[in-house]
Short mmCIF file of C-alpha atoms and ligand atoms in Angstrom, two decimals:
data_model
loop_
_atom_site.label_atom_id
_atom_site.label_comp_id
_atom_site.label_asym_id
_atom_site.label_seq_id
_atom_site.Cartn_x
_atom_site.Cartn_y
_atom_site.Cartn_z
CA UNK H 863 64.89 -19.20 -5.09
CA UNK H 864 68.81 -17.83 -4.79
CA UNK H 865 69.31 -15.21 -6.78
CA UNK H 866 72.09 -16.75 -8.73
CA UNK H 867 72.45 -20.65 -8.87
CA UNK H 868 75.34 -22.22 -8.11
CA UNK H 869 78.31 -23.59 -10.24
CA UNK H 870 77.39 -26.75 -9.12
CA UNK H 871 73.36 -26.60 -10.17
CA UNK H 872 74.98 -25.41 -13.28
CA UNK H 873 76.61 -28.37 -13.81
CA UNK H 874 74.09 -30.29 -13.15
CA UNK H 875 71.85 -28.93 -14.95
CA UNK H 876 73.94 -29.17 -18.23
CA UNK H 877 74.63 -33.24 -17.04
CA UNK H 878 70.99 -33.67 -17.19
CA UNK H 879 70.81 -32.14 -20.31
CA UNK H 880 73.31 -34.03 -22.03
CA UNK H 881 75.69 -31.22 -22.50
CA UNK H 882 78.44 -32.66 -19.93
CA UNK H 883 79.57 -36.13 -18.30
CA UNK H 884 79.97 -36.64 -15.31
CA UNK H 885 83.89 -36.71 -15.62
CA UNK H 886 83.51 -33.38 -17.42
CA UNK H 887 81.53 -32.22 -14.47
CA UNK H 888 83.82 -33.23 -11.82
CA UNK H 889 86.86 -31.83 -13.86
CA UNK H 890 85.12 -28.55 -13.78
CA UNK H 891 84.81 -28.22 -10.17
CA UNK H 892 88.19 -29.43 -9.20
CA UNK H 893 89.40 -26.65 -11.58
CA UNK H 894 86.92 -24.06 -9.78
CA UNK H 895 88.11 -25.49 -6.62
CA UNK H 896 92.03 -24.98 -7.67
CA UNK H 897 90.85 -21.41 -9.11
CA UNK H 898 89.42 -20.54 -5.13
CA UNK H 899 92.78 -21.86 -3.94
CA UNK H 900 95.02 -19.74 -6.30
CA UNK H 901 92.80 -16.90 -5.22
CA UNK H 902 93.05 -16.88 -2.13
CA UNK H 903 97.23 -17.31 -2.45
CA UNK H 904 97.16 -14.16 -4.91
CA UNK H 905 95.12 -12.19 -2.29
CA UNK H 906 97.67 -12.39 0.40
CA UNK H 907 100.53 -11.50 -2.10
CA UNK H 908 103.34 -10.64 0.36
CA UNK H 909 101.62 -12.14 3.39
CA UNK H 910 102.03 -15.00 1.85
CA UNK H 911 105.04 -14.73 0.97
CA UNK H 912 103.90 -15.80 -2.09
CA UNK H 913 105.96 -12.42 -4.28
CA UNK H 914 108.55 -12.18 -6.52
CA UNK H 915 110.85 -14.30 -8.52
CA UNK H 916 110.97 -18.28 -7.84
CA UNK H 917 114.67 -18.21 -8.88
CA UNK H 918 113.64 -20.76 -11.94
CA UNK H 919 113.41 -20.25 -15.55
CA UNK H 920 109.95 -21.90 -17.41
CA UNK H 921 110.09 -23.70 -21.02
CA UNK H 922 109.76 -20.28 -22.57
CA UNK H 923 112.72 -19.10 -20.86
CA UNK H 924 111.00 -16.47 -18.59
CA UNK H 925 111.82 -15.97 -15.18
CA UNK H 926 109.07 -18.03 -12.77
CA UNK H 927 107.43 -15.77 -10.26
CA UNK H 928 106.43 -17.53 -7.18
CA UNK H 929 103.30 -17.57 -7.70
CA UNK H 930 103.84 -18.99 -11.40
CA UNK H 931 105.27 -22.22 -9.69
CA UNK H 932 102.29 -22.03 -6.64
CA UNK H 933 99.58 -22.07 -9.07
CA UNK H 934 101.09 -24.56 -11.15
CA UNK H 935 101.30 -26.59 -8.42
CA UNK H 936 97.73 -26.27 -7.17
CA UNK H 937 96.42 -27.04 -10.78
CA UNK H 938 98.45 -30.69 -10.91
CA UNK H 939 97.34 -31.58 -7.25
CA UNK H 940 93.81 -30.93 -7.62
CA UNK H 941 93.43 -33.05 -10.81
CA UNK H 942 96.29 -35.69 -10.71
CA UNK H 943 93.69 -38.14 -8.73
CA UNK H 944 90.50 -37.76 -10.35
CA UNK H 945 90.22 -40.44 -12.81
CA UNK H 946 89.09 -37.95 -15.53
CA UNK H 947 92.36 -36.85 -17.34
CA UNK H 948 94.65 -39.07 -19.34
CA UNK H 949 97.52 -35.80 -18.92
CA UNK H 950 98.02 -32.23 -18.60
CA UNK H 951 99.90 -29.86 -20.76
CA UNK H 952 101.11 -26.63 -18.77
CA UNK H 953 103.00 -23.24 -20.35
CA UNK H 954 105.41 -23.74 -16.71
CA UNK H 955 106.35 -27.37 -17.67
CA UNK H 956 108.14 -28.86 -21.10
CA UNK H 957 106.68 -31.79 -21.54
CA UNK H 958 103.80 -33.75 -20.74
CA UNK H 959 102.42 -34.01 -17.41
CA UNK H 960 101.96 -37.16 -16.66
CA UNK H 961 98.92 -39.02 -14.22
CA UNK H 962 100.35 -40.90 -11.18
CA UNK H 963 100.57 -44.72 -11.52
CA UNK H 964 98.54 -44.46 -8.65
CA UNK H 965 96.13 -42.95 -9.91
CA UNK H 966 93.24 -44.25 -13.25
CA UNK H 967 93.38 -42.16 -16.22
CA UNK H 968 90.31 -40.48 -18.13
CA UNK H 969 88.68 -39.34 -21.09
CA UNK H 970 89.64 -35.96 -21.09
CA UNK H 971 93.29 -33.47 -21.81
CA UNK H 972 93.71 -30.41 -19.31
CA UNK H 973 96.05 -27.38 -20.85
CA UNK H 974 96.90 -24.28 -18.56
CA UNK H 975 98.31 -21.33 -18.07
CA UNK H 976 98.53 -21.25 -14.43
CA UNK H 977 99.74 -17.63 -13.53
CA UNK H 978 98.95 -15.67 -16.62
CA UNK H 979 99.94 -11.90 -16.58
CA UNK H 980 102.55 -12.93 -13.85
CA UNK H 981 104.82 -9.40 -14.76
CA UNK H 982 101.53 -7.72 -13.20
CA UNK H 983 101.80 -9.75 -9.98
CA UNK H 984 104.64 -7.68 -7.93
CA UNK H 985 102.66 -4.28 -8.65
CA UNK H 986 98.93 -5.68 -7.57
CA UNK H 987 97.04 -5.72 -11.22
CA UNK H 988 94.92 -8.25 -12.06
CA UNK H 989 95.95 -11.64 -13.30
CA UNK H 990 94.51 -14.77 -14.22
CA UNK H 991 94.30 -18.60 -15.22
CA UNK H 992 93.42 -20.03 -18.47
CA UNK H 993 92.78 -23.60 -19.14
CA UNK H 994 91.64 -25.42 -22.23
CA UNK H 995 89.81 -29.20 -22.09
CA UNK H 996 90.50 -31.80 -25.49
CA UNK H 997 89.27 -35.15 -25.47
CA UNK H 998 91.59 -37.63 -24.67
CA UNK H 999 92.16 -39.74 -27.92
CA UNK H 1000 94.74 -42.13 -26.21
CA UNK H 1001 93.50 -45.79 -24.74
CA UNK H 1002 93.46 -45.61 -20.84
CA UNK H 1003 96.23 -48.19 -20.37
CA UNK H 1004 98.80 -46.04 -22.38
CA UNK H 1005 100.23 -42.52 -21.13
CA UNK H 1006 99.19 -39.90 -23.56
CA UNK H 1007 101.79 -38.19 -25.53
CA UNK H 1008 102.55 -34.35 -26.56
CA UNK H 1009 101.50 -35.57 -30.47
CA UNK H 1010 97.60 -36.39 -28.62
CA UNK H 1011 97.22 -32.89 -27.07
CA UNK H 1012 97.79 -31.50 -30.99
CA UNK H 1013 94.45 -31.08 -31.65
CA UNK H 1014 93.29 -27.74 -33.33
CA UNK H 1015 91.05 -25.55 -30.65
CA UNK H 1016 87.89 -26.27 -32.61
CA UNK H 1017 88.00 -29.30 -31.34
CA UNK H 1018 87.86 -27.97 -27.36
CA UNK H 1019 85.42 -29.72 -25.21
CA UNK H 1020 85.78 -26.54 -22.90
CA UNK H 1021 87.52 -23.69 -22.43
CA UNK H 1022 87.44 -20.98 -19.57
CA UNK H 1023 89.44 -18.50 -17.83
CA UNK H 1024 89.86 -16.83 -14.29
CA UNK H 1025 90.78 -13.25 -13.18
CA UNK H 1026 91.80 -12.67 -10.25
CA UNK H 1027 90.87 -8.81 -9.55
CA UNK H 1028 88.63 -6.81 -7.50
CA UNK H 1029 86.55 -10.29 -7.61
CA UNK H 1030 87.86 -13.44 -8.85
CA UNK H 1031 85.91 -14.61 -11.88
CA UNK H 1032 85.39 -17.65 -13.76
CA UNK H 1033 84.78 -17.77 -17.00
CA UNK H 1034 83.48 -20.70 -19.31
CA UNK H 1035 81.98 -22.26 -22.52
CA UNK H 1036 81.07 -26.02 -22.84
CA UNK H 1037 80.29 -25.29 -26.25
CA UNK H 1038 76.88 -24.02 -25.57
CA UNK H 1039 77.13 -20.21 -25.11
CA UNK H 1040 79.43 -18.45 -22.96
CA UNK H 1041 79.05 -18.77 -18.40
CA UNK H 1042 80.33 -16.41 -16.03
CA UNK H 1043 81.00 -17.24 -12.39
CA UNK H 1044 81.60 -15.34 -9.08
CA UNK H 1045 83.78 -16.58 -6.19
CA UNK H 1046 81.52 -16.08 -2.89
CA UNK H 1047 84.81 -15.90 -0.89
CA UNK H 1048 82.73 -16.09 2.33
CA UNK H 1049 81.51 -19.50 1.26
CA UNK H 1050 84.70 -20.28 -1.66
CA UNK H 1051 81.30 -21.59 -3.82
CA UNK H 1052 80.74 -20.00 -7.27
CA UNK H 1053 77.64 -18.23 -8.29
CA UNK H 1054 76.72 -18.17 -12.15
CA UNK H 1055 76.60 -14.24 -12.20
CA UNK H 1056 76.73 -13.54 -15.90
CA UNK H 1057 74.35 -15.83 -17.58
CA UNK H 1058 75.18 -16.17 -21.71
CA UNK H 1059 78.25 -13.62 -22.22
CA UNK H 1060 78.31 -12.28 -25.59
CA UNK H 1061 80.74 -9.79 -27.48
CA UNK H 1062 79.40 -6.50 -28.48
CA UNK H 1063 79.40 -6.01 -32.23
CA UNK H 1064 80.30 -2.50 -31.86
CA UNK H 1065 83.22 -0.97 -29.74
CA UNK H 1066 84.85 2.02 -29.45
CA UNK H 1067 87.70 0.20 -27.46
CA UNK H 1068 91.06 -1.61 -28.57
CA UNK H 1069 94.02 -3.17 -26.76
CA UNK H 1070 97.48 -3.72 -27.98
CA UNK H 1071 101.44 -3.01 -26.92
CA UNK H 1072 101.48 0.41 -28.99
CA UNK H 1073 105.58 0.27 -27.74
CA UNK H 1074 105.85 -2.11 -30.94
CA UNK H 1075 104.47 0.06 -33.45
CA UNK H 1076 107.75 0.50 -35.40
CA UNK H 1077 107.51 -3.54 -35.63
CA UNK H 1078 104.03 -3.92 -36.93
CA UNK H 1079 103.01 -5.53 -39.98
CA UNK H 1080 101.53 -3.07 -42.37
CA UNK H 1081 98.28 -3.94 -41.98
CA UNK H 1082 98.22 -3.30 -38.45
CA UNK H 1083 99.65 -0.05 -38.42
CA UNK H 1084 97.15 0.79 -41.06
CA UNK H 1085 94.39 -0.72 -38.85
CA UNK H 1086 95.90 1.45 -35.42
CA UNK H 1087 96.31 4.85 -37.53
CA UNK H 1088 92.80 4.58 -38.82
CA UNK H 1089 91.38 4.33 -34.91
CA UNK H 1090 93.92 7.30 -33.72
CA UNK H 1091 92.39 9.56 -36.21
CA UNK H 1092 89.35 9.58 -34.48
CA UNK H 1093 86.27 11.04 -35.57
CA UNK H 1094 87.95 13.11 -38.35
CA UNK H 1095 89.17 9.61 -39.68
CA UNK H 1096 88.25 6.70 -41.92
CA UNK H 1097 86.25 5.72 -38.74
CA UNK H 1098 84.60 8.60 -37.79
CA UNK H 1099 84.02 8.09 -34.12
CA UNK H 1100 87.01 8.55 -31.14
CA UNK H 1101 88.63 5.26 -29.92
CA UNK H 1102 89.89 4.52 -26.38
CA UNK H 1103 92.98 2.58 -25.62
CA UNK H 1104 93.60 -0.04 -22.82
CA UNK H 1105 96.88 -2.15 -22.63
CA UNK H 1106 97.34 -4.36 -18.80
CA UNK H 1107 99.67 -6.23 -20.23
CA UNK H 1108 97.45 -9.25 -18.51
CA UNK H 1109 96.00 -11.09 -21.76
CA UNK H 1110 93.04 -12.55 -19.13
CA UNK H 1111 92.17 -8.82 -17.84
CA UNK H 1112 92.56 -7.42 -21.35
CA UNK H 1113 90.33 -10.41 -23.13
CA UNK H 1114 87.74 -10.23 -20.13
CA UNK H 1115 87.23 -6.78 -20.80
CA UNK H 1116 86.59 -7.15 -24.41
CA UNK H 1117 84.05 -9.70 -24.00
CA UNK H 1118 82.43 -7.75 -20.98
CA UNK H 1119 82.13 -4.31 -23.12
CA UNK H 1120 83.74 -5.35 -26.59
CA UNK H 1121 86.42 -3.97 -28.53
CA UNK H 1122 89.80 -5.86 -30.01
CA UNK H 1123 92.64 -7.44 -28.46
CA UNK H 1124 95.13 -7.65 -30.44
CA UNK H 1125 99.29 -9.36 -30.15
CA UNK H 1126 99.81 -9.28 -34.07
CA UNK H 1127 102.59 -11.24 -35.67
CA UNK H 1128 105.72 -8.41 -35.56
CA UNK H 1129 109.51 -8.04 -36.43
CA UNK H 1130 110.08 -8.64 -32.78
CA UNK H 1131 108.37 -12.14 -32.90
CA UNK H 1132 108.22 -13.24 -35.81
CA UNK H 1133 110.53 -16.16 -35.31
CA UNK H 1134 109.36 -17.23 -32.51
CA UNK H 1135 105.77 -17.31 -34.20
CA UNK H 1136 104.04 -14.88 -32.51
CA UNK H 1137 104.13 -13.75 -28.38
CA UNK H 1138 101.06 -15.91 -26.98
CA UNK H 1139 100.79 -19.53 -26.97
CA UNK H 1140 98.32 -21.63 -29.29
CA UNK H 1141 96.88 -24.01 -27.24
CA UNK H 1142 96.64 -22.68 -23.97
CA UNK H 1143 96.17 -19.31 -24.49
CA UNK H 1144 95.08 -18.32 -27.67
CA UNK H 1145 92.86 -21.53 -28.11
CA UNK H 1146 91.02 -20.89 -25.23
CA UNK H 1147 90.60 -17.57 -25.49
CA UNK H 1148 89.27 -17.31 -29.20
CA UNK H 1149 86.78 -20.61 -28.35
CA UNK H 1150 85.41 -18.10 -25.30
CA UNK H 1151 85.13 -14.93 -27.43
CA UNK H 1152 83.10 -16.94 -30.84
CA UNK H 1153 80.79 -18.86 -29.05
CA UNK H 1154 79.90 -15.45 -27.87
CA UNK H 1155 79.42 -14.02 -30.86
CA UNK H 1156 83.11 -12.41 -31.70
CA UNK H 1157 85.64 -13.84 -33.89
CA UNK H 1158 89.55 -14.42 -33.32
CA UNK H 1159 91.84 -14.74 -35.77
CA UNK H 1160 96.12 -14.69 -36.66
CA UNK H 1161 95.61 -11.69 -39.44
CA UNK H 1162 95.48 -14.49 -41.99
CA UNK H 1163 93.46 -17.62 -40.33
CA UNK H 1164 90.53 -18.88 -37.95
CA UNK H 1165 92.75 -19.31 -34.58
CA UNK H 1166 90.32 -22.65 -34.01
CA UNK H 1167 91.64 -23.55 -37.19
CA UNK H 1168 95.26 -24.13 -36.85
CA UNK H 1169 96.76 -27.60 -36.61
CA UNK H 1170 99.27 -27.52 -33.86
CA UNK H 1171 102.70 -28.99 -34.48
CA UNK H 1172 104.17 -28.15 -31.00
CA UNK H 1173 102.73 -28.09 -27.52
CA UNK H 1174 104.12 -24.33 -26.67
CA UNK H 1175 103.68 -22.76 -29.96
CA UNK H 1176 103.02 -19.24 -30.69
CA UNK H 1177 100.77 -17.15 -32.72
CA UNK H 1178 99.33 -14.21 -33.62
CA UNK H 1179 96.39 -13.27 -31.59
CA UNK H 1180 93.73 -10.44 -33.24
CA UNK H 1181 90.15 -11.48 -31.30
CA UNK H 1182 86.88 -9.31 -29.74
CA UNK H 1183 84.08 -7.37 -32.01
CA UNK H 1184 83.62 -9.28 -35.26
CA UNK H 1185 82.99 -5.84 -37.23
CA UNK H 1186 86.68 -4.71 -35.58
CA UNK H 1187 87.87 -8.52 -36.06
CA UNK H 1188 86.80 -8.89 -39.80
CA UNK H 1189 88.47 -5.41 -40.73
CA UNK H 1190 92.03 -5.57 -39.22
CA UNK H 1191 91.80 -9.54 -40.93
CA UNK H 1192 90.86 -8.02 -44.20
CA UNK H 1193 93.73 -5.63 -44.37
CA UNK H 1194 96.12 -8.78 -44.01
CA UNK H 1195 94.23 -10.70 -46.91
CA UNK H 1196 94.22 -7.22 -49.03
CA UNK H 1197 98.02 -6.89 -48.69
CA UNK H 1198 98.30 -10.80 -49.64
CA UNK H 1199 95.67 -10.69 -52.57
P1 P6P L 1432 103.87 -7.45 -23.41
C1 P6P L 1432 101.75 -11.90 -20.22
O1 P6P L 1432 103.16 -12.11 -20.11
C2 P6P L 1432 101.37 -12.20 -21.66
O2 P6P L 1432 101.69 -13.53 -21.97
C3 P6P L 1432 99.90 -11.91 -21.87
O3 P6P L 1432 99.14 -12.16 -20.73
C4 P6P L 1432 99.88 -10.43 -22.24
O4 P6P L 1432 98.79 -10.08 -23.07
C5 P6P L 1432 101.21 -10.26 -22.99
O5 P6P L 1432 102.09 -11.31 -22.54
C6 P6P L 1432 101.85 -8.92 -22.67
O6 P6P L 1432 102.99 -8.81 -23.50
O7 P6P L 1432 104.82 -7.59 -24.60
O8 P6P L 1432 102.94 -6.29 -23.54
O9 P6P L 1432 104.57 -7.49 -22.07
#
């Protein structure tokens, strides 16, 4: 017996278990497939040619990188043709994405972030790709539109992310616990590495821009100055800091060892919302981190919760450790009650 199954056997083990269709199945490995692809791009960085700016501005209004455009790319090609989607919603495109005529559509609604962390790309730190999956609520002979991918995350089919770093991970819930994935680049399969992630309850750890502290909200600075007292503090025990600036490096370690990750509402952004995007980043990302036992919140509200009312919306992100999670979110509802 292999030490560690395959994502494949995986799949097919939750098929024959009733826990995915076959069209979920198949999305899943064209997105592990795309995942190999951007992987191996992102490893040849400037032999690739593959660095710097593409020259082109996103919906958000940030400068593409190239590889922001590449991966985008490589996500809409590998599952344009399948059958399975009805669209696809990505942070690097405004609207809609629409399936070929050519092609059939499908039961299911694929969100990404294609290239997230991209700032990190030109100085070699880790990076990543998050996708979200939403059922499809649209009939198959009629193009789905931006008002049918506004469905709050706790209704996610699946949700997963990839980091691309010393080994490119994949990262996944189908609603039944919490998978990790390793990319075998000698063979591009994945190998289910981390069986049944969870979050531990207790960390020592947090992660936030501490550049904005003049901007927070006064619950968070509360919440901060409490950890940088350390031991001789309200928490009596040291905290560490960690900040990549990479929301898939920063949320991977937090699940991996615990602590929070936290991009709180602040004077900087609070008219655009928030900095990170609801439904294909903080959606994702807070369906990964409960079904393994953390919570993720805006300061005020269950992330999972929120009923979208545009497809690149922001919001405030506080997720990781429930204990950590429950606190910072408790200050918010203190200063409100
Ligand atoms: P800041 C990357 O641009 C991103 O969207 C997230 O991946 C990351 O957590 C955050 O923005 C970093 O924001 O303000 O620290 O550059």
């Amino acid at each position: 017996m292999p030490q560690h199954i395959s994502l494949t056997q995986f799949l097919i083990d939750e098929q024959r278990a009733g826990r995915v269709s076959a069209d979920l199945g198949l999305l899943l490995q064209a997105l592990a497939q795309s995942v190999a692809a951007i992987a191996a791009t992102v490893s040849k960085g400037a032999l690739a040619g593959a660095l710097g700016e593409a020259g082109t501005e996103n919906v958000q209004g940030e400068a593409q990188k190239k590889l922001d455009v590449i991966a985008n790319d490589i996500l809409i090609q590998a599952n344009e043709w399948g059958g399975y989607l009805g669209a696809m919603a990505s942070e690097e495109l405004e609207f809609v994405c629409q399936i070929p005529s050519s092609a059939t559509r499908g039961d299911y609604l694929l969100l990404f972030d294609p290239l997230d962390g991209s700032s990190n790309i030109d100085v070699n730190v880790t990076i990543g790709t998050i996708f979200s999956v939403l059922r499809n609520p649209q009939a198959k002979d009629k193009e789905p539109t931006e008002a049918d991918f506004l469905q709050p995350g706790r209704d996610q089919i699946a949700a997963g992310y990839a980091t691309y770093g010393p080994s490119t991970q994949l990262v996944l819930t189908l609603g039944d616990g919490v998978h990790g994935f390793t990319l075998d680049r000698e063979t591009g399969g994945f190998l289910h590495t981390h069986p049944f992630m969870t979050v531990p309850t207790e960390a020592c750890e947090y992660a936030i821009n501490a550049s904005n502290v003049r901007h927070w909200e006064a619950p968070v600075q509360r919440y901060i100055a409490e950890l940088q007292q350390g031991r001789d503090g309200p928490r009596g025990c040291d905290f560490n800091m960690r900040w990549i600036a990479s929301m898939v490096a920063d949320v991977h370690r937090v699940l991996t060892r615990g602590g929070i990750f936290m991009y709180p509402l602040d004077e900087k952004c609070r008219a655009k919302g928030g900095k990170l995007r609801l439904m294909y980043e903080a959606n994702p990302m807070a369906m990964l981190i409960e079904q393994a036992g953390g919570a993720a919140t805006t300061g005020r509200g269950r992330i999972l919760d929120i009923i979208p009312e545009r497809l690149h919306q922001r919001v405030p992100v506080i997720l990781g450790s429930r204990i950590e999670v429950e606190r910072v979110t408790s200050y918010h509802l203190d200063l409100e009650s």
